[in-house]
């Protein structure tokens, strides 16, 4: 009797969650910033000593996927990326890497397992932590909201010659 009650009581809730999942599956979700109603750009922030001011979108993708491990000066790239639930990570994985979170995770597990790279991305749990670590770690690179990056000690890179907020900037 108790099992029957639980099955019937939980059925509407299960149907609701399943319908929600099916309605949103495969659709890109774009988070909109509160101020102004426009999507907020993400800044690519690096350690101040990184000898680069501009990256192409293709170079950015290679860095994110670990296909390029060193900056031009021979300094090792340390990728600092937010935890899987963060908006910054979702945007970068979806837009720049053109992968789902599961594909991105499997890609890095495979790279580390095959010893294609010395280490995978380092997880940071907040924008403040990301900015703090990028200023402390030579060669580090991270992604944060452009408004949070201004004046925090890291260097904001141009992507294809454009800074966050300029027309044609590709990381949202």
mmCIF file of C-alpha atoms in Angstrom:
data_model
loop_
_atom_site.group_PDB
_atom_site.id
_atom_site.type_symbol
_atom_site.label_atom_id
_atom_site.label_comp_id
_atom_site.label_asym_id
_atom_site.label_seq_id
_atom_site.Cartn_x
_atom_site.Cartn_y
_atom_site.Cartn_z
ATOM 1 C CA UNK A 1 0.000 0.000 0.000
ATOM 2 C CA UNK A 2 2.815 2.409 0.903
ATOM 3 C CA UNK A 3 4.603 1.790 -2.424
ATOM 4 C CA UNK A 4 1.435 2.454 -4.358
ATOM 5 C CA UNK A 5 0.983 5.756 -2.511
ATOM 6 C CA UNK A 6 4.570 6.841 -3.221
ATOM 7 C CA UNK A 7 4.301 5.956 -6.912
ATOM 8 C CA UNK A 8 1.088 7.915 -7.386
ATOM 9 C CA UNK A 9 2.183 10.874 -5.256
ATOM 10 C CA UNK A 10 5.503 11.242 -7.075
ATOM 11 C CA UNK A 11 4.100 10.773 -10.591
ATOM 12 C CA UNK A 12 3.030 14.435 -11.209
ATOM 13 C CA UNK A 13 6.390 15.718 -10.002
ATOM 14 C CA UNK A 14 8.268 13.270 -12.211
ATOM 15 C CA UNK A 15 6.139 14.247 -15.222
ATOM 16 C CA UNK A 16 6.828 17.935 -14.565
ATOM 17 C CA UNK A 17 10.620 17.435 -14.411
ATOM 18 C CA UNK A 18 10.624 15.190 -17.468
ATOM 19 C CA UNK A 19 8.584 17.735 -19.469
ATOM 20 C CA UNK A 20 10.922 20.540 -18.397
ATOM 21 C CA UNK A 21 13.948 18.506 -19.395
ATOM 22 C CA UNK A 22 12.479 17.628 -22.790
ATOM 23 C CA UNK A 23 11.404 21.202 -23.547
ATOM 24 C CA UNK A 24 14.839 22.653 -22.857
ATOM 25 C CA UNK A 25 16.976 19.825 -24.268
ATOM 26 C CA UNK A 26 19.293 20.891 -27.050
ATOM 27 C CA UNK A 27 18.460 24.569 -26.766
ATOM 28 C CA UNK A 28 21.309 26.918 -25.958
ATOM 29 C CA UNK A 29 20.613 28.846 -22.795
ATOM 30 C CA UNK A 30 22.036 32.347 -22.635
ATOM 31 C CA UNK A 31 22.205 33.976 -19.251
ATOM 32 C CA UNK A 32 21.299 37.638 -19.321
ATOM 33 C CA UNK A 33 22.946 40.130 -17.008
ATOM 34 C CA UNK A 34 20.707 42.237 -14.796
ATOM 35 C CA UNK A 35 22.118 45.603 -15.844
ATOM 36 C CA UNK A 36 20.834 46.776 -19.189
ATOM 37 C CA UNK A 37 19.342 43.420 -20.206
ATOM 38 C CA UNK A 38 22.256 42.511 -22.488
ATOM 39 C CA UNK A 39 24.336 39.394 -22.181
ATOM 40 C CA UNK A 40 27.503 40.152 -20.240
ATOM 41 C CA UNK A 41 30.800 39.452 -21.996
ATOM 42 C CA UNK A 42 33.447 37.309 -20.378
ATOM 43 C CA UNK A 43 37.005 38.550 -20.192
ATOM 44 C CA UNK A 44 40.004 36.324 -20.845
ATOM 45 C CA UNK A 45 42.361 37.313 -18.038
ATOM 46 C CA UNK A 46 46.003 36.250 -17.846
ATOM 47 C CA UNK A 47 48.931 36.807 -15.501
ATOM 48 C CA UNK A 48 50.454 40.265 -16.149
ATOM 49 C CA UNK A 49 53.758 38.736 -17.323
ATOM 50 C CA UNK A 50 52.191 36.667 -20.131
ATOM 51 C CA UNK A 51 53.788 38.003 -23.332
ATOM 52 C CA UNK A 52 50.516 38.081 -25.307
ATOM 53 C CA UNK A 53 47.965 40.872 -25.753
ATOM 54 C CA UNK A 54 45.781 39.319 -28.446
ATOM 55 C CA UNK A 55 44.651 35.773 -29.260
ATOM 56 C CA UNK A 56 42.709 34.470 -32.203
ATOM 57 C CA UNK A 57 39.581 32.533 -31.387
ATOM 58 C CA UNK A 58 41.292 29.383 -32.736
ATOM 59 C CA UNK A 59 44.312 29.919 -30.441
ATOM 60 C CA UNK A 60 41.960 30.379 -27.489
ATOM 61 C CA UNK A 61 40.267 27.076 -28.322
ATOM 62 C CA UNK A 62 43.642 25.301 -28.560
ATOM 63 C CA UNK A 63 44.598 26.654 -25.111
ATOM 64 C CA UNK A 64 41.284 25.550 -23.606
ATOM 65 C CA UNK A 65 41.618 22.044 -25.013
ATOM 66 C CA UNK A 66 45.236 21.680 -23.931
ATOM 67 C CA UNK A 67 46.519 21.429 -27.502
ATOM 68 C CA UNK A 68 48.817 24.371 -26.780
ATOM 69 C CA UNK A 69 50.593 24.152 -23.426
ATOM 70 C CA UNK A 70 53.094 27.022 -23.581
ATOM 71 C CA UNK A 71 52.994 30.733 -24.276
ATOM 72 C CA UNK A 72 55.377 32.057 -26.949
ATOM 73 C CA UNK A 73 58.034 32.771 -24.307
ATOM 74 C CA UNK A 74 58.096 29.123 -23.176
ATOM 75 C CA UNK A 75 56.051 29.850 -20.047
ATOM 76 C CA UNK A 76 53.628 26.991 -19.241
ATOM 77 C CA UNK A 77 49.922 27.784 -19.556
ATOM 78 C CA UNK A 78 47.957 27.145 -16.370
ATOM 79 C CA UNK A 79 44.259 27.033 -17.139
ATOM 80 C CA UNK A 80 42.105 28.197 -14.226
ATOM 81 C CA UNK A 81 38.476 27.374 -14.901
ATOM 82 C CA UNK A 82 35.357 27.665 -12.783
ATOM 83 C CA UNK A 83 33.499 24.661 -11.388
ATOM 84 C CA UNK A 84 31.007 22.943 -13.745
ATOM 85 C CA UNK A 85 27.954 24.868 -12.544
ATOM 86 C CA UNK A 86 29.418 28.330 -13.209
ATOM 87 C CA UNK A 87 28.137 30.528 -16.037
ATOM 88 C CA UNK A 88 31.697 31.334 -17.152
ATOM 89 C CA UNK A 89 32.570 27.681 -17.601
ATOM 90 C CA UNK A 90 29.328 26.907 -19.429
ATOM 91 C CA UNK A 91 29.855 29.765 -21.869
ATOM 92 C CA UNK A 92 33.489 28.922 -22.590
ATOM 93 C CA UNK A 93 32.892 25.184 -22.992
ATOM 94 C CA UNK A 94 29.819 25.715 -25.180
ATOM 95 C CA UNK A 95 31.046 28.628 -27.323
ATOM 96 C CA UNK A 96 34.824 28.339 -27.573
ATOM 97 C CA UNK A 97 35.239 24.561 -27.266
ATOM 98 C CA UNK A 98 31.933 23.724 -28.995
ATOM 99 C CA UNK A 99 31.370 20.887 -26.533
ATOM 100 C CA UNK A 100 28.970 19.867 -23.843
ATOM 101 C CA UNK A 101 30.206 19.742 -20.261
ATOM 102 C CA UNK A 102 30.398 15.937 -20.444
ATOM 103 C CA UNK A 103 32.457 16.058 -23.657
ATOM 104 C CA UNK A 104 34.815 18.650 -22.154
ATOM 105 C CA UNK A 105 35.307 16.558 -19.023
ATOM 106 C CA UNK A 106 35.929 13.386 -21.069
ATOM 107 C CA UNK A 107 38.381 15.255 -23.306
ATOM 108 C CA UNK A 108 40.502 16.307 -20.319
ATOM 109 C CA UNK A 109 40.254 12.919 -18.593
ATOM 110 C CA UNK A 110 41.522 11.318 -21.792
ATOM 111 C CA UNK A 111 44.380 13.819 -22.185
ATOM 112 C CA UNK A 112 45.594 13.293 -18.636
ATOM 113 C CA UNK A 113 45.130 9.500 -18.787
ATOM 114 C CA UNK A 114 47.127 9.243 -22.042
ATOM 115 C CA UNK A 115 49.801 11.563 -20.547
ATOM 116 C CA UNK A 116 49.252 14.027 -23.411
ATOM 117 C CA UNK A 117 49.573 16.818 -20.865
ATOM 118 C CA UNK A 118 51.353 17.314 -17.574
ATOM 119 C CA UNK A 119 48.220 18.538 -15.790
ATOM 120 C CA UNK A 120 44.606 19.421 -16.453
ATOM 121 C CA UNK A 121 42.752 22.635 -15.723
ATOM 122 C CA UNK A 122 42.726 23.866 -12.135
ATOM 123 C CA UNK A 123 39.258 24.392 -10.650
ATOM 124 C CA UNK A 124 38.443 27.732 -9.008
ATOM 125 C CA UNK A 125 35.193 28.276 -7.150
ATOM 126 C CA UNK A 126 34.568 31.997 -7.584
ATOM 127 C CA UNK A 127 35.536 34.903 -9.801
ATOM 128 C CA UNK A 128 37.494 36.407 -6.905
ATOM 129 C CA UNK A 129 39.450 33.177 -6.462
ATOM 130 C CA UNK A 130 40.110 33.016 -10.217
ATOM 131 C CA UNK A 131 41.433 36.582 -10.310
ATOM 132 C CA UNK A 132 43.536 36.055 -7.183
ATOM 133 C CA UNK A 133 45.101 32.873 -8.583
ATOM 134 C CA UNK A 134 45.734 34.356 -12.026
ATOM 135 C CA UNK A 135 47.782 37.183 -10.493
ATOM 136 C CA UNK A 136 49.770 34.718 -8.343
ATOM 137 C CA UNK A 137 50.457 32.021 -10.959
ATOM 138 C CA UNK A 138 52.882 32.812 -13.806
ATOM 139 C CA UNK A 139 51.347 31.784 -17.139
ATOM 140 C CA UNK A 140 47.817 31.482 -15.723
ATOM 141 C CA UNK A 141 44.676 32.160 -17.737
ATOM 142 C CA UNK A 142 41.056 32.380 -16.571
ATOM 143 C CA UNK A 143 37.606 33.636 -17.605
ATOM 144 C CA UNK A 144 35.477 36.007 -15.550
ATOM 145 C CA UNK A 145 32.737 38.554 -16.172
ATOM 146 C CA UNK A 146 34.309 41.602 -17.782
ATOM 147 C CA UNK A 147 32.917 43.874 -15.069
ATOM 148 C CA UNK A 148 34.652 41.798 -12.370
ATOM 149 C CA UNK A 149 38.014 41.769 -14.170
ATOM 150 C CA UNK A 150 38.591 45.499 -14.426
ATOM 151 C CA UNK A 151 41.357 46.765 -12.145
ATOM 152 C CA UNK A 152 42.093 43.442 -10.412
ATOM 153 C CA UNK A 153 45.731 43.071 -11.456
ATOM 154 C CA UNK A 154 45.401 40.621 -14.326
ATOM 155 C CA UNK A 155 45.773 41.463 -18.004
ATOM 156 C CA UNK A 156 42.644 41.288 -20.173
ATOM 157 C CA UNK A 157 43.392 39.792 -23.581
ATOM 158 C CA UNK A 158 41.847 40.827 -26.847
ATOM 159 C CA UNK A 159 40.206 38.045 -28.844
ATOM 160 C CA UNK A 160 40.532 38.574 -32.592
ATOM 161 C CA UNK A 161 41.517 42.176 -31.843
ATOM 162 C CA UNK A 162 38.435 42.949 -29.738
ATOM 163 C CA UNK A 163 38.001 43.574 -26.020
ATOM 164 C CA UNK A 164 34.892 42.604 -24.025
ATOM 165 C CA UNK A 165 32.052 45.001 -24.772
ATOM 166 C CA UNK A 166 33.163 45.762 -28.329
ATOM 167 C CA UNK A 167 31.019 44.742 -31.281
ATOM 168 C CA UNK A 168 31.987 41.305 -32.569
ATOM 169 C CA UNK A 169 33.461 40.031 -29.296
ATOM 170 C CA UNK A 170 32.678 36.307 -29.242
ATOM 171 C CA UNK A 171 32.732 35.191 -25.608
ATOM 172 C CA UNK A 172 29.442 35.811 -23.787
#
